[in-house]
PDB file of C-alpha atoms in Angstrom:
ATOM      1  CA  MET A  77     102.693-209.199  58.799  1.00  0.00           C
ATOM      2  CA  LYS A  78     101.714-212.849  58.324  1.00  0.00           C
ATOM      3  CA  HIS A  79      99.070-212.593  61.051  1.00  0.00           C
ATOM      4  CA  LYS A  80      97.605-209.499  59.392  1.00  0.00           C
ATOM      5  CA  TRP A  81      97.014-211.433  56.125  1.00  0.00           C
ATOM      6  CA  ILE A  82      95.460-214.347  58.000  1.00  0.00           C
ATOM      7  CA  ILE A  83      93.042-211.959  59.752  1.00  0.00           C
ATOM      8  CA  ILE A  84      92.130-210.287  56.425  1.00  0.00           C
ATOM      9  CA  VAL A  85      91.523-213.627  54.681  1.00  0.00           C
ATOM     10  CA  LEU A  86      89.417-214.918  57.588  1.00  0.00           C
ATOM     11  CA  SER A  87      87.402-211.669  57.644  1.00  0.00           C
ATOM     12  CA  VAL A  88      86.708-211.930  53.898  1.00  0.00           C
ATOM     13  CA  LEU A  89      85.659-215.594  54.208  1.00  0.00           C
ATOM     14  CA  LEU A  90      83.401-214.833  57.173  1.00  0.00           C
ATOM     15  CA  SER A  91      81.778-211.917  55.317  1.00  0.00           C
ATOM     16  CA  ALA A  92      81.197-214.109  52.248  1.00  0.00           C
ATOM     17  CA  ALA A  93      79.643-216.848  54.397  1.00  0.00           C
ATOM     18  CA  ILE A  94      77.310-214.369  56.124  1.00  0.00           C
ATOM     19  CA  THR A  95      76.283-212.853  52.770  1.00  0.00           C
ATOM     20  CA  CYS A  96      75.569-216.281  51.239  1.00  0.00           C
ATOM     21  CA  GLN A  97      73.492-217.324  54.221  1.00  0.00           C
ATOM     22  CA  SER A  98      71.507-214.053  54.157  1.00  0.00           C
ATOM     23  CA  VAL A  99      70.737-214.471  50.444  1.00  0.00           C
ATOM     24  CA  TRP A 100      69.705-218.102  50.964  1.00  0.00           C
ATOM     25  CA  LEU A 101      67.369-217.193  53.855  1.00  0.00           C
ATOM     26  CA  ALA A 102      65.850-214.303  51.867  1.00  0.00           C
ATOM     27  CA  ASN A 103      65.169-216.545  48.854  1.00  0.00           C
ATOM     28  CA  ARG A 104      63.429-219.126  51.029  1.00  0.00           C
ATOM     29  CA  GLY A 105      60.789-216.496  51.844  1.00  0.00           C
ATOM     30  CA  ILE A 106      60.100-215.502  48.228  1.00  0.00           C
ATOM     31  CA  PRO A 107      57.974-218.562  47.320  1.00  0.00           C
ATOM     32  CA  ARG A 108      55.808-217.920  50.396  1.00  0.00           C
ATOM     33  CA  VAL A 109      55.201-214.299  49.308  1.00  0.00           C
ATOM     34  CA  SER A 110      54.418-215.445  45.746  1.00  0.00           C
ATOM     35  CA  LEU A 111      51.868-217.969  47.036  1.00  0.00           C
ATOM     36  CA  ASN A 112      50.256-215.409  49.352  1.00  0.00           C
ATOM     37  CA  LEU A 113      49.859-213.024  46.415  1.00  0.00           C
ATOM     38  CA  ALA A 114      48.502-215.795  44.183  1.00  0.00           C
ATOM     39  CA  LEU A 115      45.801-216.678  46.734  1.00  0.00           C
ATOM     40  CA  HIS A 116      44.994-213.135  47.897  1.00  0.00           C
ATOM     41  CA  ALA A 117      41.791-212.708  45.819  1.00  0.00           C
ATOM     42  CA  TYR A 118      40.624-216.207  46.759  1.00  0.00           C
ATOM     43  CA  GLU A 119      41.077-215.657  50.493  1.00  0.00           C
ATOM     44  CA  ALA A 120      39.543-212.156  50.332  1.00  0.00           C
ATOM     45  CA  ALA A 121      36.431-213.563  48.618  1.00  0.00           C
ATOM     46  CA  PHE A 122      35.779-215.853  51.605  1.00  0.00           C
ATOM     47  CA  ASP A 123      36.493-213.294  54.348  1.00  0.00           C
ATOM     48  CA  ASP A 124      32.791-212.549  54.910  1.00  0.00           C
ATOM     49  CA  GLY A 125      31.407-216.005  54.200  1.00  0.00           C
ATOM     50  CA  ALA A 126      30.914-217.688  50.851  1.00  0.00           C
ATOM     51  CA  PRO A 127      30.118-215.467  47.867  1.00  0.00           C
ATOM     52  CA  ASP A 128      26.815-216.365  46.204  1.00  0.00           C
ATOM     53  CA  ASP A 129      28.056-215.942  42.638  1.00  0.00           C
ATOM     54  CA  LEU A 130      30.531-218.835  42.443  1.00  0.00           C
ATOM     55  CA  LYS A 131      30.781-221.813  40.135  1.00  0.00           C
ATOM     56  CA  LEU A 132      33.195-224.734  40.166  1.00  0.00           C
ATOM     57  CA  THR A 133      34.240-226.680  37.086  1.00  0.00           C
ATOM     58  CA  ILE A 134      36.203-229.917  37.398  1.00  0.00           C
ATOM     59  CA  TYR A 135      37.936-231.541  34.414  1.00  0.00           C
ATOM     60  CA  TYR A 136      39.693-234.878  34.723  1.00  0.00           C
ATOM     61  CA  ILE A 137      40.761-237.982  32.888  1.00  0.00           C
ATOM     62  CA  SER A 138      41.506-241.330  34.434  1.00  0.00           C
ATOM     63  CA  PRO A 139      45.143-241.950  35.405  1.00  0.00           C
ATOM     64  CA  ALA A 140      44.773-245.274  33.569  1.00  0.00           C
ATOM     65  CA  ILE A 141      44.272-243.589  30.175  1.00  0.00           C
ATOM     66  CA  VAL A 142      47.438-243.555  28.075  1.00  0.00           C
ATOM     67  CA  THR A 143      47.694-240.678  25.595  1.00  0.00           C
ATOM     68  CA  ARG A 144      49.883-240.440  22.502  1.00  0.00           C
ATOM     69  CA  ALA A 145      51.325-237.168  23.741  1.00  0.00           C
ATOM     70  CA  PRO A 146      51.336-235.634  27.217  1.00  0.00           C
ATOM     71  CA  ILE A 147      48.360-233.469  28.107  1.00  0.00           C
ATOM     72  CA  CYS A 148      50.011-230.213  29.132  1.00  0.00           C
ATOM     73  CA  THR A 149      47.259-227.579  28.846  1.00  0.00           C
ATOM     74  CA  LEU A 150      43.751-227.014  30.104  1.00  0.00           C
ATOM     75  CA  GLU A 151      42.556-226.784  26.487  1.00  0.00           C
ATOM     76  CA  GLN A 152      43.938-230.256  25.720  1.00  0.00           C
ATOM     77  CA  LEU A 153      42.244-231.638  28.823  1.00  0.00           C
ATOM     78  CA  LYS A 154      38.945-229.997  27.809  1.00  0.00           C
ATOM     79  CA  LYS A 155      39.166-231.687  24.385  1.00  0.00           C
ATOM     80  CA  PHE A 156      39.478-235.080  26.081  1.00  0.00           C
ATOM     81  CA  CYS A 157      36.448-234.260  28.226  1.00  0.00           C
ATOM     82  CA  ASN A 158      34.448-233.153  25.163  1.00  0.00           C
ATOM     83  CA  ASN A 159      35.280-236.440  23.391  1.00  0.00           C
ATOM     84  CA  ASP A 160      33.979-238.541  26.298  1.00  0.00           C
ATOM     85  CA  ALA A 161      37.511-239.684  27.158  1.00  0.00           C
ATOM     86  CA  GLY A 162      37.356-237.545  30.280  1.00  0.00           C
ATOM     87  CA  THR A 163      34.823-236.032  32.623  1.00  0.00           C
ATOM     88  CA  GLN A 164      33.622-232.485  33.172  1.00  0.00           C
ATOM     89  CA  ILE A 165      31.613-231.638  36.307  1.00  0.00           C
ATOM     90  CA  GLU A 166      29.816-228.303  36.757  1.00  0.00           C
ATOM     91  CA  VAL A 167      28.874-227.211  40.290  1.00  0.00           C
ATOM     92  CA  GLY A 168      26.612-224.207  40.853  1.00  0.00           C
ATOM     93  CA  ALA A 169      26.558-221.613  43.627  1.00  0.00           C
ATOM     94  CA  GLU A 170      23.740-223.266  45.571  1.00  0.00           C
ATOM     95  CA  GLU A 171      25.542-226.597  45.804  1.00  0.00           C
ATOM     96  CA  LEU A 172      28.842-224.859  46.601  1.00  0.00           C
ATOM     97  CA  SER A 173      27.317-222.906  49.478  1.00  0.00           C
ATOM     98  CA  ALA A 174      26.518-226.176  51.268  1.00  0.00           C
ATOM     99  CA  HIS A 175      30.269-226.834  51.582  1.00  0.00           C
ATOM    100  CA  ALA A 176      31.527-223.234  51.848  1.00  0.00           C
ATOM    101  CA  GLU A 177      33.407-223.909  55.091  1.00  0.00           C
ATOM    102  CA  GLN A 178      35.730-226.312  53.284  1.00  0.00           C
ATOM    103  CA  PHE A 179      36.771-223.561  50.896  1.00  0.00           C
ATOM    104  CA  ARG A 180      37.550-221.272  53.826  1.00  0.00           C
ATOM    105  CA  GLU A 181      39.983-223.891  55.174  1.00  0.00           C
ATOM    106  CA  LEU A 182      42.375-223.428  52.243  1.00  0.00           C
ATOM    107  CA  ASP A 183      44.998-221.059  53.603  1.00  0.00           C
ATOM    108  CA  ALA A 184      48.236-220.020  51.894  1.00  0.00           C
ATOM    109  CA  ASP A 185      50.055-220.149  55.237  1.00  0.00           C
ATOM    110  CA  ASP A 186      49.316-223.890  55.547  1.00  0.00           C
ATOM    111  CA  LEU A 187      50.754-224.765  52.121  1.00  0.00           C
ATOM    112  CA  CYS A 188      54.394-225.461  51.227  1.00  0.00           C
ATOM    113  CA  PRO A 189      55.442-223.620  48.044  1.00  0.00           C
ATOM    114  CA  GLU A 190      58.180-225.256  45.991  1.00  0.00           C
ATOM    115  CA  THR A 191      58.971-222.630  43.367  1.00  0.00           C
ATOM    116  CA  VAL A 192      59.185-218.874  43.022  1.00  0.00           C
ATOM    117  CA  HIS A 193      58.232-218.727  39.364  1.00  0.00           C
ATOM    118  CA  SER A 194      54.930-219.663  37.802  1.00  0.00           C
ATOM    119  CA  ALA A 195      54.712-223.366  36.982  1.00  0.00           C
ATOM    120  CA  VAL A 196      52.397-222.575  34.048  1.00  0.00           C
ATOM    121  CA  SER A 197      54.086-221.042  30.998  1.00  0.00           C
ATOM    122  CA  GLY A 198      52.641-218.014  29.255  1.00  0.00           C
ATOM    123  CA  ARG A 199      52.533-219.741  25.877  1.00  0.00           C
ATOM    124  CA  GLY A 200      49.297-221.695  25.800  1.00  0.00           C
ATOM    125  CA  GLY A 201      49.228-222.202  29.566  1.00  0.00           C
ATOM    126  CA  ARG A 202      51.475-225.276  29.298  1.00  0.00           C
ATOM    127  CA  ILE A 203      52.383-227.132  32.445  1.00  0.00           C
ATOM    128  CA  LEU A 204      55.324-229.436  32.972  1.00  0.00           C
ATOM    129  CA  GLY A 205      53.875-232.877  33.613  1.00  0.00           C
ATOM    130  CA  PHE A 206      51.085-235.191  32.532  1.00  0.00           C
ATOM    131  CA  LEU A 207      47.997-233.176  33.394  1.00  0.00           C
ATOM    132  CA  ARG A 208      45.177-235.337  34.788  1.00  0.00           C
ATOM    133  CA  MET A 209      42.876-232.906  36.586  1.00  0.00           C
ATOM    134  CA  VAL A 210      42.126-229.200  36.667  1.00  0.00           C
ATOM    135  CA  TYR A 211      39.485-227.493  38.707  1.00  0.00           C
ATOM    136  CA  ILE A 212      38.529-223.868  38.576  1.00  0.00           C
ATOM    137  CA  LEU A 213      36.546-221.862  41.107  1.00  0.00           C
ATOM    138  CA  GLU A 214      35.338-218.629  39.561  1.00  0.00           C
ATOM    139  CA  ARG A 215      32.764-215.889  39.910  1.00  0.00           C
ATOM    140  CA  GLU A 216      29.907-215.582  37.439  1.00  0.00           C
ATOM    141  CA  ASP A 217      31.660-212.563  35.869  1.00  0.00           C
ATOM    142  CA  GLY A 218      34.618-214.835  34.957  1.00  0.00           C
ATOM    143  CA  GLU A 219      37.052-213.760  37.698  1.00  0.00           C
ATOM    144  CA  ILE A 220      39.090-216.860  38.547  1.00  0.00           C
ATOM    145  CA  LEU A 221      39.670-217.214  42.273  1.00  0.00           C
ATOM    146  CA  LEU A 222      41.269-220.645  42.321  1.00  0.00           C
ATOM    147  CA  LYS A 223      42.796-222.822  39.603  1.00  0.00           C
ATOM    148  CA  ILE A 224      44.325-226.153  40.622  1.00  0.00           C
ATOM    149  CA  TYR A 225      46.386-228.319  38.246  1.00  0.00           C
ATOM    150  CA  ALA A 226      47.105-231.900  39.348  1.00  0.00           C
ATOM    151  CA  CYS A 227      49.482-233.953  37.217  1.00  0.00           C
ATOM    152  CA  ASN A 228      49.463-237.303  38.931  1.00  0.00           C
ATOM    153  CA  LEU A 229      46.540-238.375  41.071  1.00  0.00           C
ATOM    154  CA  VAL A 230      47.953-241.698  42.246  1.00  0.00           C
ATOM    155  CA  ARG A 231      51.344-240.630  43.562  1.00  0.00           C
ATOM    156  CA  ASP A 232      51.749-237.901  46.157  1.00  0.00           C
ATOM    157  CA  GLU A 233      53.254-235.233  43.896  1.00  0.00           C
ATOM    158  CA  SER A 234      53.110-231.475  43.672  1.00  0.00           C
ATOM    159  CA  VAL A 235      50.102-229.545  42.442  1.00  0.00           C
ATOM    160  CA  VAL A 236      49.939-226.082  40.909  1.00  0.00           C
ATOM    161  CA  VAL A 237      47.799-223.551  42.773  1.00  0.00           C
ATOM    162  CA  ASN A 238      47.060-220.351  40.862  1.00  0.00           C
ATOM    163  CA  GLY A 239      50.333-220.789  38.985  1.00  0.00           C
ATOM    164  CA  ILE A 240      52.512-221.623  42.002  1.00  0.00           C
ATOM    165  CA  LYS A 241      53.826-225.167  42.492  1.00  0.00           C
ATOM    166  CA  VAL A 242      53.161-226.436  46.022  1.00  0.00           C
ATOM    167  CA  LYS A 243      53.508-229.731  47.845  1.00  0.00           C
ATOM    168  CA  ASN A 244      50.460-231.933  47.540  1.00  0.00           C
ATOM    169  CA  ASP A 245      48.024-231.708  50.417  1.00  0.00           C
ATOM    170  CA  PRO A 246      44.758-233.514  51.218  1.00  0.00           C
ATOM    171  CA  ILE A 247      42.883-230.173  51.169  1.00  0.00           C
ATOM    172  CA  PHE A 248      43.073-230.062  47.358  1.00  0.00           C
ATOM    173  CA  TYR A 249      41.049-233.272  47.133  1.00  0.00           C
ATOM    174  CA  GLU A 250      38.783-232.543  50.112  1.00  0.00           C
ATOM    175  CA  LEU A 251      37.598-229.350  48.395  1.00  0.00           C
ATOM    176  CA  ILE A 252      36.069-231.218  45.462  1.00  0.00           C
ATOM    177  CA  ASP A 253      35.263-234.582  47.042  1.00  0.00           C
ATOM    178  CA  PRO A 254      31.637-233.628  47.940  1.00  0.00           C
ATOM    179  CA  TYR A 255      30.906-233.048  44.240  1.00  0.00           C
ATOM    180  CA  LEU A 256      32.227-236.391  43.000  1.00  0.00           C
ATOM    181  CA  THR A 257      30.263-239.594  42.654  1.00  0.00           C
ATOM    182  CA  ASP A 258      31.588-242.942  43.829  1.00  0.00           C
ATOM    183  CA  ALA A 259      32.263-243.747  40.171  1.00  0.00           C
ATOM    184  CA  ASP A 260      34.366-240.571  39.859  1.00  0.00           C
ATOM    185  CA  ARG A 261      36.377-241.505  42.943  1.00  0.00           C
ATOM    186  CA  GLU A 262      36.936-245.003  41.607  1.00  0.00           C
ATOM    187  CA  THR A 263      38.037-243.672  38.203  1.00  0.00           C
ATOM    188  CA  LEU A 264      40.450-241.241  39.853  1.00  0.00           C
ATOM    189  CA  HIS A 265      41.907-243.983  42.074  1.00  0.00           C
ATOM    190  CA  TRP A 266      41.066-241.759  45.016  1.00  0.00           C
ATOM    191  CA  GLN A 267      43.797-243.347  47.145  1.00  0.00           C
ATOM    192  CA  HIS A 268      46.642-241.168  48.346  1.00  0.00           C
ATOM    193  CA  SER A 269      49.546-241.740  50.650  1.00  0.00           C
ATOM    194  CA  TRP A 270      47.860-239.819  53.471  1.00  0.00           C
ATOM    195  CA  ASP A 271      44.915-242.288  53.443  1.00  0.00           C
ATOM    196  CA  LYS A 272      47.260-245.009  54.661  1.00  0.00           C
ATOM    197  CA  ASN A 273      48.586-243.085  57.685  1.00  0.00           C
TER     198      ASN A 273
END
């Protein structure tokens, strides 16, 4: 009788352990699916080469600027850019086409998602962190293909790609580097941990 109870208890514990491990493994795949969905339109747009109706807008403020309150939305960042405290760069389709291959290199499968849920809240598009740079790649009709939020440009932290938080990667900076001047790079402290490796 005693052995029967031991077998039952061990069976229940083993079943619970298998269930917990299955749930954990399933949840690890969810952020990957979310990121693939978030980048689907972007990747589809570059399947047959670079579209000729694209524009890129880059907004940034220097990491050295101290603000009274954290900048948490694109609108707040735009206000800084409009008041000459930040910079706004517009890149047209012709200039973008010269570097189209770089945009094709961004692949969801090469990125490491960190969250399942959107990192940008629905109310006012707020982001958790001190927003320093946003860049948006969109079609002329306003369809947004890629929106990158970077909170800290000096430390190697996460970025938000189309609403999904991912580990920082050099590709996010390589995409816009051709459109920056040396002064822009200096202002942004364009030094990252991967430059030192």
